[in-house]
Short mmCIF file of C-alpha atoms in Angstrom, two decimals:
data_model
loop_
_atom_site.label_atom_id
_atom_site.label_comp_id
_atom_site.label_asym_id
_atom_site.label_seq_id
_atom_site.Cartn_x
_atom_site.Cartn_y
_atom_site.Cartn_z
CA MET A 673 -22.41 -9.04 34.32
CA ALA A 674 -20.09 -11.32 32.33
CA GLN A 675 -17.34 -9.71 30.27
CA LEU A 676 -18.60 -9.41 26.71
CA ASN A 677 -16.39 -10.13 23.74
CA ILE A 678 -17.04 -10.65 20.06
CA GLU A 679 -14.99 -13.78 19.51
CA GLN A 680 -18.08 -15.95 19.35
CA ALA A 681 -19.95 -13.55 17.10
CA SER A 682 -20.38 -14.17 13.41
CA VAL A 683 -21.01 -10.54 12.65
CA GLY A 684 -19.85 -7.65 14.73
CA TYR A 685 -17.21 -5.19 15.72
CA ASP A 686 -15.68 -3.83 18.85
CA VAL A 687 -15.67 -0.04 18.91
CA GLN A 688 -12.48 0.23 20.92
CA GLY A 689 -10.88 -2.50 18.85
CA ILE A 690 -11.70 -0.76 15.59
CA GLN A 691 -10.21 2.45 16.91
CA GLU A 692 -7.09 0.57 17.96
CA PHE A 693 -6.84 -1.06 14.52
CA LEU A 694 -7.22 2.28 12.74
CA ASN A 695 -4.70 3.96 15.02
CA ASN A 696 -2.20 1.15 14.48
CA LEU A 697 -2.73 1.21 10.73
CA ASN A 698 -2.33 4.96 10.65
CA LEU A 699 0.62 5.38 12.99
CA ASN A 700 2.56 2.19 12.39
CA VAL A 701 2.11 1.88 8.65
CA ILE A 702 0.72 4.84 6.77
CA ASP A 703 2.36 7.60 8.80
CA ALA A 704 5.58 5.62 9.06
CA LEU A 705 5.73 5.01 5.30
CA THR A 706 4.92 8.63 4.51
CA GLN A 707 7.58 9.87 6.92
CA LYS A 708 10.19 7.48 5.56
CA ILE A 709 9.45 8.46 1.95
CA ASN A 710 9.64 12.19 2.71
CA ASP A 711 12.79 11.87 4.82
CA SER A 712 14.57 9.75 2.23
CA MET A 713 14.16 11.95 -0.84
CA SER A 714 17.05 14.28 0.02
CA THR A 715 19.32 11.30 0.75
CA LEU A 716 18.46 9.68 -2.56
CA ARG A 717 18.99 12.94 -4.46
CA GLU A 718 22.39 13.38 -2.84
CA ALA A 719 23.34 9.78 -3.61
CA THR A 720 22.32 10.36 -7.22
CA ASP A 721 24.36 13.59 -7.43
CA GLU A 722 27.43 11.79 -6.10
CA VAL A 723 27.55 9.35 -9.00
CA TRP A 724 25.50 10.90 -11.82
CA VAL A 725 25.33 14.24 -13.62
CA GLY A 726 23.42 15.50 -16.63
CA GLN A 727 19.93 15.26 -18.09
CA ALA A 728 19.49 11.56 -17.41
CA ALA A 729 20.33 12.15 -13.75
CA ASP A 730 17.86 15.03 -13.56
CA ALA A 731 15.18 12.87 -15.17
CA PHE A 732 15.81 10.11 -12.63
CA LYS A 733 15.55 12.52 -9.72
CA ALA A 734 12.30 13.85 -11.16
CA LYS A 735 10.99 10.26 -11.28
CA LEU A 736 11.95 9.77 -7.63
CA GLU A 737 9.93 12.85 -6.68
CA ARG A 738 6.94 11.89 -8.84
CA ASP A 739 6.81 8.37 -7.45
CA SER A 740 7.09 9.59 -3.87
CA ARG A 741 4.14 11.96 -4.37
CA THR A 742 2.09 9.15 -5.92
CA MET A 743 2.82 6.91 -2.95
CA ILE A 744 1.93 9.51 -0.34
CA GLU A 745 -1.25 10.61 -2.09
CA THR A 746 -2.42 7.01 -2.51
CA LEU A 747 -1.62 6.10 1.09
CA ASN A 748 -3.60 9.11 2.30
CA GLY A 749 -6.46 8.09 0.03
CA ILE A 750 -6.45 4.57 1.47
CA GLU A 751 -6.52 5.94 5.00
CA ASP A 752 -9.44 8.27 4.23
CA ASP A 753 -11.31 5.40 2.60
CA VAL A 754 -10.85 2.94 5.46
CA ARG A 755 -11.91 5.47 8.09
CA GLY A 756 -14.97 6.43 6.09
CA GLN A 757 -15.98 2.84 5.49
CA PHE A 758 -15.68 1.74 9.10
CA ALA A 759 -17.57 4.81 10.22
CA GLN A 760 -20.38 3.88 7.84
CA ILE A 761 -20.36 0.24 8.99
CA ALA A 762 -20.51 1.31 12.61
CA LYS A 763 -23.34 3.71 11.88
CA ASN A 764 -25.38 1.05 10.08
CA VAL A 765 -24.88 -1.50 12.84
CA ASP A 766 -25.87 1.06 15.45
CA ASN A 767 -29.01 1.95 13.51
CA TYR A 768 -30.13 -1.66 13.24
CA ASP A 769 -29.24 -2.31 16.85
CA GLN A 770 -31.38 0.63 17.89
CA ALA A 771 -34.23 -0.61 15.68
CA LEU A 772 -34.07 -3.99 17.41
CA ALA A 773 -34.09 -2.36 20.82
CA ASP A 774 -37.10 -0.24 19.86
CA ASP A 775 -38.95 -3.30 18.58
CA ILE A 776 -38.23 -5.22 21.76
CA SER A 777 -39.39 -2.29 23.87
CA SER A 778 -42.65 -2.13 21.95
CA MET A 779 -43.30 -5.79 22.73
CA GLU A 780 -42.96 -5.38 26.48
CA MET B 594 -42.72 -11.81 15.88
CA SER B 595 -40.38 -13.44 18.37
CA ILE B 596 -37.28 -11.74 19.68
CA LYS B 597 -35.25 -14.50 18.04
CA ASN B 598 -36.74 -13.65 14.67
CA LEU B 599 -36.17 -9.95 15.26
CA ALA B 600 -32.55 -10.64 16.12
CA GLY B 601 -32.23 -12.77 13.00
CA ASN B 602 -33.53 -9.93 10.88
CA VAL B 603 -31.02 -7.54 12.41
CA VAL B 604 -28.16 -9.93 11.69
CA SER B 605 -29.42 -10.43 8.14
CA ASN B 606 -29.72 -6.70 7.55
CA VAL B 607 -26.34 -5.98 9.07
CA ARG B 608 -24.71 -8.65 6.92
CA HIS B 609 -26.37 -7.18 3.82
CA THR B 610 -25.05 -3.74 4.77
CA LEU B 611 -21.57 -5.05 5.45
CA GLU B 612 -21.53 -6.99 2.19
CA GLY B 613 -22.54 -3.86 0.34
CA GLY B 614 -19.83 -1.98 2.14
CA ILE B 615 -17.25 -4.62 1.23
CA GLN B 616 -18.21 -4.46 -2.43
CA GLY B 617 -17.92 -0.70 -2.34
CA ILE B 618 -14.58 -0.91 -0.63
CA SER B 619 -13.20 -3.23 -3.28
CA ALA B 620 -14.37 -1.04 -6.15
CA ARG B 621 -13.06 2.15 -4.58
CA LEU B 622 -9.75 0.57 -3.70
CA GLN B 623 -9.41 -0.72 -7.23
CA ASN B 624 -9.94 2.80 -8.57
CA LEU B 625 -7.54 4.27 -6.03
CA LEU B 626 -4.80 1.76 -6.68
CA GLY B 627 -5.22 1.25 -10.43
CA GLY B 628 -3.65 4.47 -11.65
CA ALA B 629 -1.09 4.59 -8.86
CA THR B 630 0.29 1.10 -9.44
CA ALA B 631 0.44 1.61 -13.21
CA ASN B 632 2.54 4.76 -12.73
CA LEU B 633 4.74 3.26 -10.05
CA GLN B 634 5.53 0.20 -12.13
CA THR B 635 6.79 2.17 -15.11
CA LEU B 636 10.39 1.06 -15.21
CA TRP B 637 13.34 3.34 -15.84
CA ASP B 638 14.10 3.86 -19.54
CA GLY B 639 15.86 7.20 -19.41
CA GLY B 640 19.34 5.84 -19.97
CA PHE B 641 22.49 6.28 -17.92
CA VAL B 642 24.43 8.98 -19.71
CA GLY B 643 26.68 10.80 -17.26
CA ILE B 644 26.81 8.13 -14.57
CA ASN B 645 30.00 6.99 -12.84
CA GLU B 646 31.52 3.62 -13.59
CA ASN B 647 30.84 2.54 -10.04
CA PRO B 648 27.46 3.91 -8.86
CA GLU B 649 27.70 1.98 -5.60
CA THR B 650 26.57 4.95 -3.52
CA LEU B 651 23.27 5.14 -5.37
CA VAL B 652 22.79 1.35 -5.35
CA ASN B 653 23.35 1.23 -1.58
CA ALA B 654 21.08 4.21 -0.89
CA LEU B 655 18.22 2.75 -2.93
CA THR B 656 18.66 -0.71 -1.43
CA THR B 657 18.58 0.68 2.10
CA TYR B 658 15.52 2.77 1.31
CA ILE B 659 13.56 -0.14 -0.14
CA ASN B 660 14.47 -2.42 2.77
CA GLU B 661 13.40 0.18 5.32
CA LEU B 662 10.02 0.61 3.66
CA GLN B 663 9.52 -3.14 3.59
CA GLN B 664 10.41 -3.43 7.27
CA ILE B 665 7.69 -0.95 8.18
CA VAL B 666 5.02 -3.02 6.46
CA ASP B 667 6.41 -6.36 7.62
CA GLY B 668 6.42 -5.09 11.20
CA PHE B 669 2.70 -4.40 11.21
CA LYS B 670 1.17 -7.39 12.98
CA GLU B 671 -2.35 -6.68 11.83
CA ASP B 672 -3.67 -10.20 12.38
CA ALA B 673 -3.57 -9.92 16.14
CA VAL B 674 -5.27 -6.54 16.10
CA ILE B 675 -7.98 -7.57 13.65
CA GLU B 676 -8.70 -10.88 15.41
CA GLY B 677 -9.67 -9.18 18.62
CA ALA B 678 -11.69 -6.35 17.13
CA LEU B 679 -13.52 -7.55 14.05
CA GLN B 680 -15.54 -10.49 12.89
CA GLY B 681 -17.10 -11.64 9.63
CA ASP B 682 -17.21 -9.17 6.81
CA ALA B 683 -15.65 -6.35 8.82
CA LYS B 684 -12.57 -8.52 9.30
CA VAL B 685 -12.44 -9.16 5.56
CA ALA B 686 -12.63 -5.41 4.94
CA ALA B 687 -9.72 -4.71 7.29
CA GLN B 688 -7.63 -7.41 5.67
CA GLN B 689 -8.37 -5.95 2.24
CA TYR B 690 -7.02 -2.59 3.28
CA VAL B 691 -3.81 -4.08 4.58
CA LYS B 692 -3.44 -6.09 1.37
CA ALA B 693 -3.97 -2.90 -0.65
CA ILE B 694 -1.14 -1.15 1.17
CA LYS B 695 1.20 -4.11 0.68
CA SER B 696 0.33 -4.27 -3.02
CA LEU B 697 1.04 -0.58 -3.39
CA LEU B 698 4.41 -0.98 -1.71
CA ASP B 699 5.26 -3.95 -3.95
CA ALA B 700 4.54 -1.87 -7.04
CA TYR B 701 6.79 0.91 -5.71
CA THR B 702 9.74 -1.22 -4.67
CA THR B 703 9.64 -3.45 -7.76
CA THR B 704 10.51 -0.48 -9.95
CA TYR B 705 13.58 0.44 -7.97
CA LYS B 706 14.75 -3.14 -7.50
CA SER B 707 14.72 -3.47 -11.28
CA PHE B 708 16.67 -0.23 -11.59
CA ILE B 709 19.27 -1.55 -9.15
CA ASP B 710 19.53 -4.73 -11.20
CA LEU B 711 20.28 -2.67 -14.31
CA LEU B 712 23.03 -0.80 -12.47
CA GLU B 713 24.50 -3.99 -11.07
CA ASN B 714 24.45 -5.67 -14.49
CA LYS B 715 27.22 -3.29 -15.38
CA ALA B 716 25.41 -1.96 -18.43
CA VAL B 717 26.55 1.45 -17.30
CA VAL B 718 30.14 0.35 -16.87
CA SER B 719 30.25 -1.09 -20.39
CA MET B 720 28.96 2.13 -21.92
CA LYS B 721 31.45 4.23 -19.99
CA SER B 722 34.45 2.12 -20.99
CA GLY B 723 33.59 2.29 -24.66
CA ASP B 724 32.51 -1.34 -24.95
CA VAL B 725 29.62 -0.17 -27.09
CA GLU B 726 28.60 -3.51 -28.57
CA ASN B 727 28.33 -5.26 -25.21
CA ALA B 728 26.55 -2.31 -23.66
CA GLN B 729 24.02 -2.19 -26.49
CA SER B 730 23.30 -5.90 -26.07
CA ILE B 731 22.73 -5.51 -22.33
CA MET B 732 20.55 -2.44 -22.77
CA SER B 733 18.55 -4.19 -25.50
CA ASP B 734 17.84 -7.09 -23.17
CA ALA B 735 16.93 -4.64 -20.42
CA GLN B 736 14.54 -2.80 -22.73
CA ASP B 737 12.82 -6.10 -23.56
CA ILE B 738 12.37 -6.81 -19.88
CA ILE B 739 11.03 -3.32 -19.33
CA GLN B 740 8.55 -3.65 -22.18
CA ASP B 741 7.33 -7.03 -20.95
CA ALA B 742 6.92 -5.74 -17.43
CA ASN B 743 5.03 -2.65 -18.53
CA ASN B 744 2.64 -4.83 -20.50
CA ILE B 745 1.72 -6.92 -17.48
CA ARG B 746 -1.74 -6.11 -16.14
CA ILE B 747 -1.95 -5.36 -12.47
CA ASP B 748 -4.95 -7.06 -10.92
#
């Protein structure tokens, strides 16, 4: 049987390819960004303490923490959303594919 | 009904489902990103009381941090991955997610780049040295920029 690929398809997805895309997105971008943000907070606080003291400095450090939490929470939300959406797309395609197969079988 | 017609119906139904999914994705992403980007783009207006005349350490640390974040996103060669795995509306969906992440990062780094600009404009140095009039002029200009930026809608 000839090797199948989706390059000539107008609508479709490759299960393994989707998984690879999601893994790449997760590991190489979302996880990497989250790790970098978490790892950098102490460095940025120390850099702030080296050159800045007082209430304004404390307020700036609080902003750093707040912004880092916003970033991480939003990135995690994006990841959850993309996984959920592709799971739903895959499920719908599988359902229609099965319906087509059932219809074809009934015609034979 | 011919098999060709049946196949056509499947494609039509799948496309309708994918289009519905894409619309949902866009709306959900908009909700997810809307509040986050608004908060992240609030520029610093807390003043610089107590800061050294030469805050180079902080400038360098922030610059390095922003550049490292940008490198992570720039290094993600999503086009090659998407091209081989997805077609049609599913490809569009994947590209939307990547765009959402890049937009989020832009909102985050813009804030701190602007903060670095304020430090490097020596507004802090002027205040520390007692050059009050010059410092007030610089800070007034900075506040105008901050206000204009905060008024910009994020699409």
